[in-house]
Amino acid sequence: MSSGVWSTKYSAGLEGCWAITDTDGISMKKALEDTGYLGGTPCDYRENGLECHFELHIEQGPKLEATNKKVGVVTSVQAMKWNKIRVSGLEGHAGTQPMDTRSDALVTASKLITAVNDTAKVTGLGVATVGVISNDTQSQATIPSGVEFIIDTRCSTDQMLDDLCTAIFKKFDEIIQKENNSTSYHIESTWGLPESLFHNHCIETVRSAAIDEVGESKVTDMKSGAGHDSAWTSKVVKTSMIFVPSKDGISHNPTEYTSPEDCALGAQVLLQAVLRYDEGVKIGTIS
Amino acid sequence: MSSGVWSTKYSAGLEGCWAITDTDGISMKKALEDTGYLGGTPCDYRENGLECHFELHIEQGPKLEATNKKVGVVTSVQAMKWNKIRVSGLEGHAGTQPMDTRSDALVTASKLITAVNDTAKVTGLGVATVGVISNDTQSQATIPSGVEFIIDTRCSTDQMLDDLCTAIFKKFDEIIQKENNSTSYHIESTWGLPESLFHNHCIETVRSAAIDEVGESKVTDMKSGAGHDSAWTSKVVKTSMIFVPSKDGISHNPTEYTSPEDCALGAQVLLQAVLRYDEGVKIGTIS
């Protein structure tokens, strides 16, 4: 959020982000106040700017390890969209409602989730994931009438992302029509981040620093699949990123691991890139 | 639970039922004590018996209304089983993990839930429902690694129920093999109720009372799709049930409705059935 607000390009803005509440109803602003982190520094690049922004991160994917590389020179962050889907049906008794008269929202949702996965695979446009699902029904003896899930879609370009979402929702419509079980779905777009292209000078600076550290054969250009602060900073200041390998490509999991040696290497590349960029520049965040 | 314990046929028994806790960890026994409902009457038919058990209930299904009947003479309760399924995969980052290397538990679970529905329809053996689902993952940007859901299966006979469950799990194995995405599933049987046949004398008593009230054309024999106390009492005392119509067949839903007239009619049939059964018998529960 912070980098999004700072860039002034995140539509929610400062007030919108402050107003976001956790599951206990505590707002972001209240939590920042309570923990003494609200602060007085303007969160706006125009008042509190940077010359450039370099970000070191673990890859969070399997590509560096699989190709035996040590440093990824990140050239862009892929475009992303989150859409919340609500499937509506009609509750009924699991023991008495005949199979052919059911309007089962979870059966329809299951087919839609399968279609999300299949469509990403078949089109090859990008990745699509359903990470969270919730079901209004809390009884095993009741036919579900309301199911919500969120689709996370990511592609190299904004156009590919639009095409992937269109293909998924076209498939949804086909499923609803074929099922013909009086279930329906509703889409709510909850978040998005356009494709972010990093700055050539920053990219070249990182590349040359990396090659000097580990040699050309261990360095590769790559796109970031995950979202990062740099996606936002790149909208307003010169930006690039450095990736180091993730063991087995695992991330968002307790077994996520990058060796201390690879972390130190990344930090060294970061330092050298900043020094090469220009003497005496103001140094940005290190995540 | 009470009728199951009273019949001594419910495997959990009195102590097992008392030990069951709600989502706040409060045991059944503690809740009964706290509300003054624990009581001292033995919950055991051998110490606190009944001559017979008649139960009046709404149908909770669409059949009486659809066939323009007023009273259902219930001859049996179908067999039921609940199986909890846990699907296991591997977490990963939604933006970086390529589609073809994912072990997505929710995608597999979606295919299994679809198979539950399809198998019940295709085999025609009974009904099968997934009413509850839960996902370990709480992040839209994470590939799910653990999903649980409960299958409610019900058939006219114990043999048909076994056959339906076997057909569902055979389909599960085919899906897991075909997916070949390193996901797996585990079955835990959580509850079951064998087919319950009601007693001929009680059935005939209800049928004659109903015919006298509304005429033969408005009375029909039927099986109960839902579970009832009578399923348990029928294991140890002479038992039957009376059904009255449910509007639009809807149940387990706030719009569940049976008219006051139909309720009164049911009560009248119940009373007449009891009087016909024998003079001076001890009268059972009216749910």
Coordinates of C-alpha atoms in Angstrom, one line a residue:
Chain A
M1 CA 0.0 0.0 0.0
S2 CA 2.7 2.5 1.1
S3 CA 4.5 2.5 -2.3
G4 CA 1.2 2.7 -4.1
V5 CA 0.1 5.8 -2.1
W6 CA 3.6 7.3 -2.3
S7 CA 3.4 7.0 -6.1
T8 CA 0.0 8.7 -6.1
K9 CA -1.0 6.1 -8.7
Y10 CA -2.9 3.8 -6.5
S11 CA -6.6 4.7 -6.9
A12 CA -7.5 4.0 -3.2
G13 CA -5.2 6.9 -2.2
L14 CA -4.0 7.7 1.4
E15 CA -7.5 8.1 2.9
G16 CA -8.7 5.0 1.2
C17 CA -5.8 2.9 2.5
W18 CA -6.2 4.3 6.0
A19 CA -9.9 3.3 6.0
I20 CA -9.2 -0.4 5.2
T21 CA -10.1 -2.5 8.2
D22 CA -8.9 -5.9 9.4
T23 CA -11.3 -8.7 10.3
D24 CA -11.7 -7.2 13.8
G25 CA -12.8 -3.9 12.3
I26 CA -9.6 -2.0 13.2
S27 CA -8.7 0.6 10.5
M28 CA -5.2 0.8 9.1
K29 CA -5.0 4.4 10.4
K30 CA -6.0 3.4 14.0
A31 CA -3.5 0.5 13.9
L32 CA -0.7 2.9 12.8
E33 CA -1.7 5.3 15.5
D34 CA -1.8 2.6 18.2
T35 CA 1.6 1.2 17.3
G36 CA 3.2 4.7 17.0
Y37 CA 3.9 4.2 13.2
L38 CA 1.5 6.8 11.8
G39 CA 4.3 9.4 11.5
G40 CA 4.3 12.8 10.0
T41 CA 6.4 12.3 6.8
P42 CA 4.3 13.0 3.7
C43 CA 3.6 9.7 1.8
D44 CA 3.9 11.4 -1.6
Y45 CA 6.8 11.2 -4.0
R46 CA 6.3 14.9 -4.9
E47 CA 7.0 16.0 -1.4
N48 CA 9.3 13.2 -0.3
G49 CA 11.0 12.1 -3.5
L50 CA 13.7 9.7 -4.6
E51 CA 16.2 9.9 -7.4
C52 CA 15.8 6.3 -8.1
H53 CA 14.6 3.0 -6.5
F54 CA 16.5 -0.3 -6.5
E55 CA 14.8 -3.3 -4.8
L56 CA 16.5 -6.6 -3.8
H57 CA 14.1 -9.5 -3.4
I58 CA 14.0 -13.3 -3.5
E59 CA 12.6 -14.6 -6.8
Q60 CA 9.6 -16.4 -5.2
G61 CA 9.7 -18.8 -8.1
P62 CA 11.7 -21.7 -9.6
K63 CA 13.4 -20.1 -12.6
L64 CA 16.8 -19.0 -11.3
E65 CA 17.4 -22.3 -9.5
A66 CA 16.2 -24.4 -12.5
T67 CA 18.5 -22.6 -14.9
N68 CA 21.5 -22.5 -12.5
K69 CA 21.6 -18.7 -12.3
K70 CA 22.6 -16.6 -9.3
V71 CA 21.1 -13.1 -10.1
G72 CA 18.0 -12.1 -11.9
V73 CA 18.0 -8.6 -13.5
V74 CA 14.3 -7.7 -13.4
T75 CA 13.1 -5.8 -16.4
S76 CA 9.3 -5.5 -15.5
V77 CA 6.5 -6.6 -13.2
Q78 CA 3.6 -8.4 -14.9
A79 CA 0.1 -7.0 -14.9
M80 CA -2.3 -8.3 -12.2
K81 CA -6.0 -8.3 -11.5
W82 CA -8.1 -9.6 -8.6
N83 CA -11.7 -10.3 -9.3
K84 CA -14.1 -11.5 -6.5
I85 CA -16.8 -13.9 -7.8
R86 CA -20.0 -14.5 -6.0
V87 CA -22.0 -17.6 -7.1
S88 CA -25.7 -17.6 -6.0
G89 CA -28.0 -20.6 -5.9
L90 CA -30.8 -21.8 -3.6
E91 CA -30.5 -23.6 -0.2
G92 CA -32.2 -26.9 0.2
H93 CA -32.1 -30.0 2.3
A94 CA -29.4 -32.4 1.4
G95 CA -31.6 -35.4 2.0
T96 CA -34.8 -34.5 0.4
Q97 CA -34.1 -32.2 -2.6
P98 CA -33.8 -34.4 -5.7
M99 CA -30.5 -34.1 -7.6
D100 CA -32.2 -32.7 -10.8
T101 CA -34.0 -29.8 -9.0
R102 CA -31.0 -28.4 -7.1
S103 CA -29.5 -25.0 -7.5
D104 CA -26.2 -25.8 -5.8
A105 CA -23.9 -22.8 -5.7
L106 CA -20.8 -24.9 -4.6
V107 CA -21.2 -27.3 -7.5
T108 CA -21.3 -24.4 -10.0
A109 CA -18.4 -22.7 -8.1
S110 CA -16.4 -25.9 -8.4
K111 CA -16.9 -25.9 -12.2
L112 CA -15.9 -22.2 -12.4
I113 CA -12.7 -22.7 -10.4
T114 CA -11.8 -25.7 -12.6
A115 CA -12.3 -23.4 -15.6
V116 CA -10.0 -20.7 -14.1
N117 CA -7.2 -23.2 -14.0
D118 CA -8.0 -24.8 -17.4
T119 CA -8.3 -21.5 -19.2
A120 CA -4.9 -20.2 -17.9
K121 CA -3.3 -23.5 -19.1
V122 CA -5.0 -23.7 -22.4
T123 CA -4.6 -20.1 -23.5
G124 CA -1.0 -19.9 -22.2
L125 CA -1.6 -16.2 -21.6
G126 CA -0.5 -16.1 -17.9
V127 CA -1.3 -17.5 -14.6
A128 CA -4.7 -17.7 -12.8
T129 CA -5.3 -18.8 -9.2
V130 CA -8.2 -19.2 -6.8
G131 CA -6.5 -18.8 -3.4
V132 CA -9.5 -18.2 -1.1
I133 CA -13.0 -19.5 -1.1
S134 CA -15.9 -19.0 1.4
N135 CA -19.2 -20.7 1.6
D136 CA -22.3 -19.1 3.3
T137 CA -23.6 -22.5 4.4
Q138 CA -22.2 -23.9 7.6
S139 CA -24.2 -27.2 7.6
Q140 CA -23.2 -30.4 5.9
A141 CA -26.9 -31.2 5.4
T142 CA -27.7 -28.1 3.4
I143 CA -27.3 -27.4 -0.3
P144 CA -25.1 -24.3 -0.6
S145 CA -26.7 -21.1 -1.9
G146 CA -23.8 -18.7 -1.8
V147 CA -20.1 -19.1 -2.5
E148 CA -17.4 -16.5 -2.9
F149 CA -13.9 -16.9 -4.3
I150 CA -11.2 -14.5 -5.6
I151 CA -9.4 -15.0 -8.9
D152 CA -5.8 -13.8 -9.1
T153 CA -4.7 -13.3 -12.7
R154 CA -1.3 -12.2 -13.9
C155 CA 0.2 -11.8 -17.4
S156 CA 3.2 -10.1 -19.0
T157 CA 1.2 -7.3 -20.6
D158 CA -2.0 -5.5 -19.9
Q159 CA -3.5 -6.7 -23.1
M160 CA -2.8 -10.4 -22.3
L161 CA -4.3 -9.9 -18.9
D162 CA -7.5 -8.4 -20.4
D163 CA -7.6 -11.3 -22.9
L164 CA -7.1 -13.9 -20.1
C165 CA -9.9 -12.4 -18.0
T166 CA -12.2 -12.3 -21.0
A167 CA -11.5 -15.9 -21.8
I168 CA -12.2 -17.0 -18.2
F169 CA -15.5 -15.1 -18.0
K170 CA -16.6 -16.4 -21.5
K171 CA -16.0 -19.9 -20.1
F172 CA -18.0 -19.0 -17.0
D173 CA -20.9 -18.0 -19.2
E174 CA -20.8 -21.3 -21.1
I175 CA -20.8 -23.3 -17.9
I176 CA -23.7 -21.4 -16.4
Q177 CA -25.7 -21.9 -19.6
K178 CA -24.8 -25.6 -19.8
E179 CA -25.5 -26.3 -16.1
N180 CA -29.0 -24.6 -16.4
N181 CA -29.5 -25.1 -12.6
S182 CA -30.6 -21.5 -11.8
T183 CA -27.3 -20.6 -10.4
S184 CA -25.7 -17.3 -11.4
Y185 CA -22.4 -15.4 -10.8
H186 CA -21.4 -11.8 -10.1
I187 CA -18.0 -10.2 -10.7
E188 CA -16.5 -7.5 -8.5
S189 CA -13.1 -6.2 -9.5
T190 CA -11.2 -5.7 -6.2
W191 CA -7.6 -4.8 -7.2
G192 CA -5.3 -4.3 -10.2
L193 CA -1.8 -3.3 -11.0
P194 CA -0.9 -2.5 -14.6
E195 CA 2.2 -3.9 -16.2
S196 CA 5.3 -2.1 -14.9
L197 CA 8.3 -1.5 -17.1
F198 CA 11.6 -0.7 -15.3
H199 CA 14.0 2.0 -16.3
N200 CA 16.8 1.1 -18.8
H201 CA 19.5 2.9 -17.0
C202 CA 18.6 1.1 -13.7
I203 CA 18.4 -2.3 -15.5
E204 CA 21.8 -1.8 -17.1
T205 CA 23.4 -0.7 -13.9
V206 CA 22.1 -3.8 -12.1
R207 CA 23.2 -6.1 -15.0
S208 CA 26.7 -4.8 -15.1
A209 CA 27.1 -5.0 -11.3
A210 CA 25.7 -8.6 -11.3
I211 CA 28.0 -9.7 -14.1
D212 CA 31.0 -8.2 -12.3
E213 CA 30.1 -10.2 -9.2
V214 CA 29.2 -13.7 -10.6
G215 CA 30.0 -13.6 -14.3
E216 CA 27.6 -13.4 -17.3
S217 CA 26.7 -17.1 -17.3
K218 CA 25.1 -16.7 -13.8
V219 CA 23.0 -13.7 -14.7
T220 CA 19.7 -13.5 -16.5
D221 CA 17.1 -11.0 -17.4
M222 CA 13.6 -11.8 -16.1
K223 CA 10.1 -10.5 -15.5
S224 CA 8.7 -10.5 -12.0
G225 CA 5.6 -12.7 -11.5
A226 CA 4.9 -11.3 -8.0
G227 CA 3.9 -7.7 -7.2
H228 CA 6.5 -5.4 -5.5
D229 CA 6.9 -1.9 -4.3
S230 CA 9.0 -1.3 -7.4
A231 CA 5.9 -1.8 -9.5
W232 CA 4.6 1.4 -8.0
T233 CA 7.8 3.4 -7.7
S234 CA 8.5 2.7 -11.4
K235 CA 5.5 4.8 -12.3
V236 CA 7.3 8.0 -10.9
V237 CA 11.0 7.3 -10.5
K238 CA 13.7 5.3 -12.3
T239 CA 13.5 1.8 -10.9
S240 CA 14.8 -1.7 -11.2
M241 CA 15.0 -4.9 -9.1
I242 CA 17.4 -7.7 -8.3
F243 CA 16.3 -11.3 -7.7
V244 CA 18.2 -14.0 -5.9
P245 CA 17.2 -17.7 -6.0
S246 CA 14.3 -19.3 -4.0
K247 CA 15.0 -22.9 -2.9
D248 CA 12.7 -25.2 -4.9
G249 CA 10.9 -22.1 -6.1
I250 CA 8.7 -22.2 -3.0
S251 CA 7.2 -19.0 -1.6
H252 CA 4.2 -17.9 0.5
N253 CA 4.9 -21.0 2.6
P254 CA 6.9 -21.6 5.8
T255 CA 9.5 -23.6 3.8
E256 CA 10.4 -20.5 1.7
Y257 CA 14.2 -20.3 1.8
T258 CA 17.1 -18.3 0.3
S259 CA 20.7 -19.1 1.5
P260 CA 22.6 -16.4 3.5
E261 CA 25.2 -16.5 0.8
D262 CA 22.7 -15.6 -2.0
C263 CA 21.2 -12.9 0.2
A264 CA 24.7 -11.4 0.7
L265 CA 25.4 -11.6 -3.0
G266 CA 22.1 -9.8 -3.7
A267 CA 23.0 -7.1 -1.2
Q268 CA 26.5 -6.7 -2.8
V269 CA 24.9 -6.3 -6.3
L270 CA 22.4 -3.8 -4.9
L271 CA 25.2 -1.7 -3.4
Q272 CA 27.3 -1.8 -6.5
A273 CA 24.3 -0.9 -8.7
V274 CA 23.5 2.1 -6.6
L275 CA 27.2 3.2 -6.5
R276 CA 27.4 2.9 -10.3
Y277 CA 24.0 4.7 -10.9
D278 CA 25.5 8.0 -9.7
E279 CA 27.6 9.2 -6.8
G280 CA 25.7 10.7 -3.9
V281 CA 22.1 9.8 -4.9
K282 CA 19.5 9.3 -2.2
I283 CA 19.1 5.6 -1.7
G284 CA 15.6 4.0 -1.7
T285 CA 14.0 1.2 0.4
I286 CA 15.6 -2.2 0.7
S287 CA 12.8 -4.8 1.2
Chain B
M1 CA -28.2 -37.0 19.6
S2 CA -30.7 -37.6 22.4
S3 CA -32.7 -40.2 20.5
G4 CA -29.5 -41.9 19.4
V5 CA -28.2 -42.1 22.9
W6 CA -31.6 -43.2 24.2
S7 CA -31.7 -46.1 21.7
T8 CA -28.2 -47.2 22.8
K9 CA -27.4 -47.7 19.1
Y10 CA -25.5 -44.5 18.5
S11 CA -21.8 -45.5 18.7
A12 CA -20.7 -42.2 20.3
G13 CA -22.9 -43.0 23.4
L14 CA -23.8 -40.7 26.3
E15 CA -20.2 -39.8 27.3
G16 CA -19.2 -39.3 23.6
C17 CA -22.1 -36.9 23.0
W18 CA -21.4 -35.0 26.2
A19 CA -17.8 -34.5 25.2
I20 CA -18.7 -32.9 21.8
T21 CA -17.6 -29.2 21.8
D22 CA -18.9 -26.2 20.0
T23 CA -16.6 -23.7 18.1
D24 CA -15.9 -21.9 21.4
G25 CA -14.7 -25.2 23.0
I26 CA -17.8 -25.5 25.3
S27 CA -18.8 -29.2 25.8
M28 CA -22.3 -30.4 25.4
K29 CA -22.3 -31.5 29.0
K30 CA -21.2 -28.1 30.2
A31 CA -23.8 -26.3 28.1
L32 CA -26.5 -28.6 29.5
E33 CA -25.3 -27.9 33.1
D34 CA -25.1 -24.1 32.5
T35 CA -28.6 -23.9 31.1
G36 CA -30.1 -26.2 33.7
Y37 CA -31.0 -28.9 31.2
L38 CA -28.7 -31.7 32.2
G39 CA -31.3 -33.4 34.3
G40 CA -31.3 -36.7 36.0
T41 CA -33.6 -38.9 33.9
P42 CA -31.7 -41.8 32.4
C43 CA -31.3 -41.4 28.6
D44 CA -31.7 -45.1 27.9
Y45 CA -34.7 -46.9 26.6
R46 CA -34.1 -49.8 28.9
E47 CA -34.6 -47.6 32.0
N48 CA -37.0 -45.1 30.6
G49 CA -38.9 -46.9 27.9
L50 CA -41.7 -46.1 25.5
E51 CA -44.4 -48.5 24.2
C52 CA -44.2 -46.9 20.7
H53 CA -43.0 -43.6 19.0
F54 CA -45.0 -41.5 16.5
E55 CA -43.4 -38.4 15.1
L56 CA -45.0 -35.6 13.1
H57 CA -42.7 -33.6 10.9
I58 CA -42.8 -31.4 7.8
E59 CA -41.7 -33.3 4.7
Q60 CA -38.7 -30.9 4.0
G61 CA -39.0 -31.9 0.4
P62 CA -41.3 -31.3 -2.6
K63 CA -43.1 -34.6 -3.2
L64 CA -46.3 -34.1 -1.2
E65 CA -47.0 -30.7 -2.8
A66 CA -46.0 -31.8 -6.3
T67 CA -48.5 -34.8 -6.2
N68 CA -51.2 -32.8 -4.4
K69 CA -51.2 -35.0 -1.3
K70 CA -51.9 -33.8 2.3
V71 CA -50.4 -36.6 4.4
G72 CA -47.3 -38.7 4.0
V73 CA -47.3 -42.1 5.8
V74 CA -43.6 -42.6 6.4
T75 CA -42.4 -46.2 6.0
S76 CA -38.7 -45.8 6.4
V77 CA -35.8 -43.4 6.7
Q78 CA -33.0 -43.7 4.2
A79 CA -29.5 -44.7 5.0
M80 CA -27.0 -41.8 5.5
K81 CA -23.3 -41.3 5.7
W82 CA -21.0 -38.3 6.1
N83 CA -17.4 -38.5 5.0
K84 CA -14.9 -35.7 5.5
I85 CA -12.4 -35.3 2.7
R86 CA -9.1 -33.6 3.0
V87 CA -7.2 -32.7 -0.2
S88 CA -3.5 -32.0 0.2
G89 CA -1.3 -30.1 -2.2
L90 CA 1.6 -27.7 -2.0
E91 CA 1.5 -24.0 -1.4
G92 CA 3.1 -21.7 -3.9
H93 CA 3.1 -18.1 -5.1
A94 CA 0.1 -17.3 -7.4
G95 CA 2.3 -15.0 -9.5
T96 CA 5.4 -17.0 -9.9
Q97 CA 4.6 -20.7 -9.9
P98 CA 4.1 -21.9 -13.5
M99 CA 0.7 -23.5 -14.1
D100 CA 2.1 -26.9 -15.1
T101 CA 4.1 -27.3 -11.9
R102 CA 1.3 -26.5 -9.4
S103 CA -0.1 -28.9 -6.8
D104 CA -3.3 -26.9 -6.2
A105 CA -5.5 -28.5 -3.6
L106 CA -8.5 -26.3 -4.4
V107 CA -8.4 -27.2 -8.2
T108 CA -8.4 -30.9 -7.3
A109 CA -11.1 -30.4 -4.6
S110 CA -13.3 -28.6 -7.2
K111 CA -13.0 -31.6 -9.5
L112 CA -13.9 -34.0 -6.7
I113 CA -16.9 -31.9 -5.7
T114 CA -18.1 -31.9 -9.3
A115 CA -17.7 -35.7 -9.3
V116 CA -19.8 -36.1 -6.1
N117 CA -22.7 -34.3 -7.8
D118 CA -22.2 -36.1 -11.2
T119 CA -21.9 -39.6 -9.6
A120 CA -25.2 -39.2 -7.7
K121 CA -26.9 -38.1 -10.9
V122 CA -25.4 -40.7 -13.2
T123 CA -25.8 -43.7 -10.9
G124 CA -29.3 -42.7 -9.7
L125 CA -28.5 -44.5 -6.4
G126 CA -29.4 -41.6 -4.1
V127 CA -28.4 -38.0 -3.3
A128 CA -24.9 -36.6 -2.5
T129 CA -24.1 -33.1 -1.4
V130 CA -21.1 -31.1 -0.3
G131 CA -22.5 -28.5 2.1
V132 CA -19.4 -27.2 3.8
I133 CA -15.9 -26.5 2.5
S134 CA -12.9 -24.9 4.2
N135 CA -9.5 -23.9 2.8
D136 CA -6.3 -23.6 4.8
T137 CA -5.1 -20.7 2.7
Q138 CA -6.3 -17.2 3.6
S139 CA -4.4 -15.3 0.9
Q140 CA -5.6 -14.7 -2.7
A141 CA -2.0 -14.7 -3.8
T142 CA -1.2 -18.2 -2.6
I143 CA -1.9 -21.6 -4.3
P144 CA -4.0 -23.6 -1.8
S145 CA -2.3 -26.6 -0.2
G146 CA -5.2 -27.9 2.0
V147 CA -8.9 -28.1 1.4
E148 CA -11.5 -29.9 3.5
F149 CA -15.1 -30.7 2.6
I150 CA -17.8 -33.0 3.8
I151 CA -19.9 -35.3 1.6
D152 CA -23.5 -36.1 2.7
T153 CA -24.7 -39.2 1.0
R154 CA -28.2 -40.8 1.4
C155 CA -29.9 -43.8 -0.3
S156 CA -33.0 -45.9 0.3
T157 CA -30.9 -48.9 1.4
D158 CA -27.6 -49.6 3.1
Q159 CA -26.4 -51.5 0.0
M160 CA -27.2 -48.6 -2.3
L161 CA -25.4 -46.2 0.0
D162 CA -22.3 -48.4 0.0
D163 CA -22.5 -48.6 -3.8
L164 CA -22.9 -44.8 -4.1
C165 CA -19.9 -44.1 -1.8
T166 CA -17.8 -46.7 -3.7
A167 CA -18.7 -45.1 -7.0
I168 CA -17.8 -41.6 -5.8
F169 CA -14.4 -42.7 -4.4
K170 CA -13.6 -44.7 -7.5
K171 CA -14.2 -41.5 -9.5
F172 CA -12.0 -39.6 -7.0
D173 CA -9.1 -42.1 -7.7
E174 CA -9.6 -41.6 -11.5
I175 CA -9.4 -37.8 -11.1
I176 CA -6.3 -37.9 -8.9
Q177 CA -4.6 -40.2 -11.4
K178 CA -5.6 -38.1 -14.4
E179 CA -4.6 -34.8 -12.8
N180 CA -1.2 -36.1 -11.9
N181 CA -0.4 -32.9 -10.0
S182 CA 0.9 -34.4 -6.7
T183 CA -2.3 -33.7 -4.9
S184 CA -3.9 -36.5 -2.8
Y185 CA -7.0 -37.0 -0.7
H186 CA -7.9 -38.7 2.6
I187 CA -11.3 -39.9 3.7
E188 CA -12.5 -39.7 7.3
S189 CA -15.9 -41.3 8.0
T190 CA -17.6 -38.9 10.5
W191 CA -21.2 -40.1 10.9
G192 CA -23.6 -42.7 9.6
L193 CA -27.2 -43.8 10.2
P194 CA -28.3 -47.2 8.7
E195 CA -31.6 -47.5 6.8
S196 CA -34.5 -47.5 9.3
L197 CA -37.6 -49.5 8.6
F198 CA -40.7 -48.4 10.6
H199 CA -43.1 -50.9 12.2
N200 CA -46.0 -52.3 10.2
H201 CA -48.6 -51.8 12.9
C202 CA -47.6 -48.1 13.5
I203 CA -47.5 -47.5 9.7
E204 CA -51.0 -49.0 9.3
T205 CA -52.3 -47.0 12.3
V206 CA -51.1 -43.7 10.7
R207 CA -52.4 -44.7 7.3
S208 CA -55.9 -45.4 8.5
A209 CA -56.0 -42.3 10.7
A210 CA -54.9 -40.2 7.7
I211 CA -57.4 -41.7 5.3
D212 CA -60.2 -41.0 7.7
E213 CA -59.1 -37.4 8.0
V214 CA -58.5 -36.4 4.3
G215 CA -59.5 -39.4 2.1
E216 CA -57.3 -42.0 0.4
S217 CA -56.5 -39.8 -2.6
K218 CA -54.7 -37.3 -0.4
V219 CA -52.5 -39.8 1.4
T220 CA -49.4 -41.5 0.2
D221 CA -46.7 -43.8 1.5
M222 CA -43.2 -42.4 1.4
K223 CA -39.6 -42.7 2.6
S224 CA -38.0 -40.0 4.6
G225 CA -35.0 -38.3 2.9
A226 CA -34.0 -36.5 6.1
G227 CA -32.8 -38.0 9.3
H228 CA -35.2 -38.0 12.3
D229 CA -35.4 -39.1 16.0
S230 CA -37.7 -41.9 14.7
A231 CA -34.7 -43.4 12.8
W232 CA -33.1 -44.1 16.2
T233 CA -36.3 -45.0 18.2
S234 CA -37.3 -47.5 15.4
K235 CA -34.3 -49.6 16.4
V236 CA -35.8 -50.4 19.8
V237 CA -39.5 -49.6 19.8
K238 CA -42.4 -49.7 17.4
T239 CA -42.2 -46.4 15.4
S240 CA -43.7 -44.5 12.5
M241 CA -43.9 -40.9 11.2
I242 CA -46.3 -38.5 9.6
F243 CA -45.3 -35.9 7.0
V244 CA -47.2 -32.8 6.0
P245 CA -46.3 -30.6 3.0
S246 CA -43.4 -28.2 2.8
K247 CA -44.1 -25.1 0.6
D248 CA -42.1 -25.4 -2.6
G249 CA -40.2 -28.3 -0.9
I250 CA -37.8 -25.8 0.7
S251 CA -36.1 -26.7 4.0
H252 CA -33.0 -25.7 5.9
N253 CA -33.7 -22.1 4.7
P254 CA -35.5 -19.2 6.2
T255 CA -38.3 -19.5 3.7
E256 CA -39.2 -23.0 4.9
Y257 CA -43.0 -23.0 5.4
T258 CA -45.9 -25.3 6.3
S259 CA -49.4 -23.7 6.7
P260 CA -51.0 -23.7 10.1
E261 CA -53.9 -25.8 8.6
D262 CA -51.5 -28.5 7.5
C263 CA -49.8 -28.5 10.9
A264 CA -53.1 -28.9 12.6
L265 CA -54.1 -31.7 10.2
G266 CA -50.8 -33.5 11.0
A267 CA -51.5 -33.1 14.7
Q268 CA -55.0 -34.5 14.3
V269 CA -53.6 -37.6 12.4
L270 CA -51.0 -38.1 15.1
L271 CA -53.5 -38.0 17.9
Q272 CA -55.9 -40.4 16.1
A273 CA -53.0 -42.7 15.3
V274 CA -52.0 -42.9 18.9
L275 CA -55.5 -43.4 20.0
R276 CA -56.0 -46.3 17.5
Y277 CA -52.6 -47.9 18.4
D278 CA -53.9 -48.8 21.8
E279 CA -55.8 -47.2 24.6
G280 CA -53.6 -45.9 27.5
V281 CA -50.2 -46.2 25.9
K282 CA -47.3 -43.9 27.0
I283 CA -47.1 -41.2 24.3
G284 CA -43.7 -40.4 22.7
T285 CA -42.1 -37.2 21.6
I286 CA -43.8 -34.8 19.3
S287 CA -41.1 -32.9 17.3

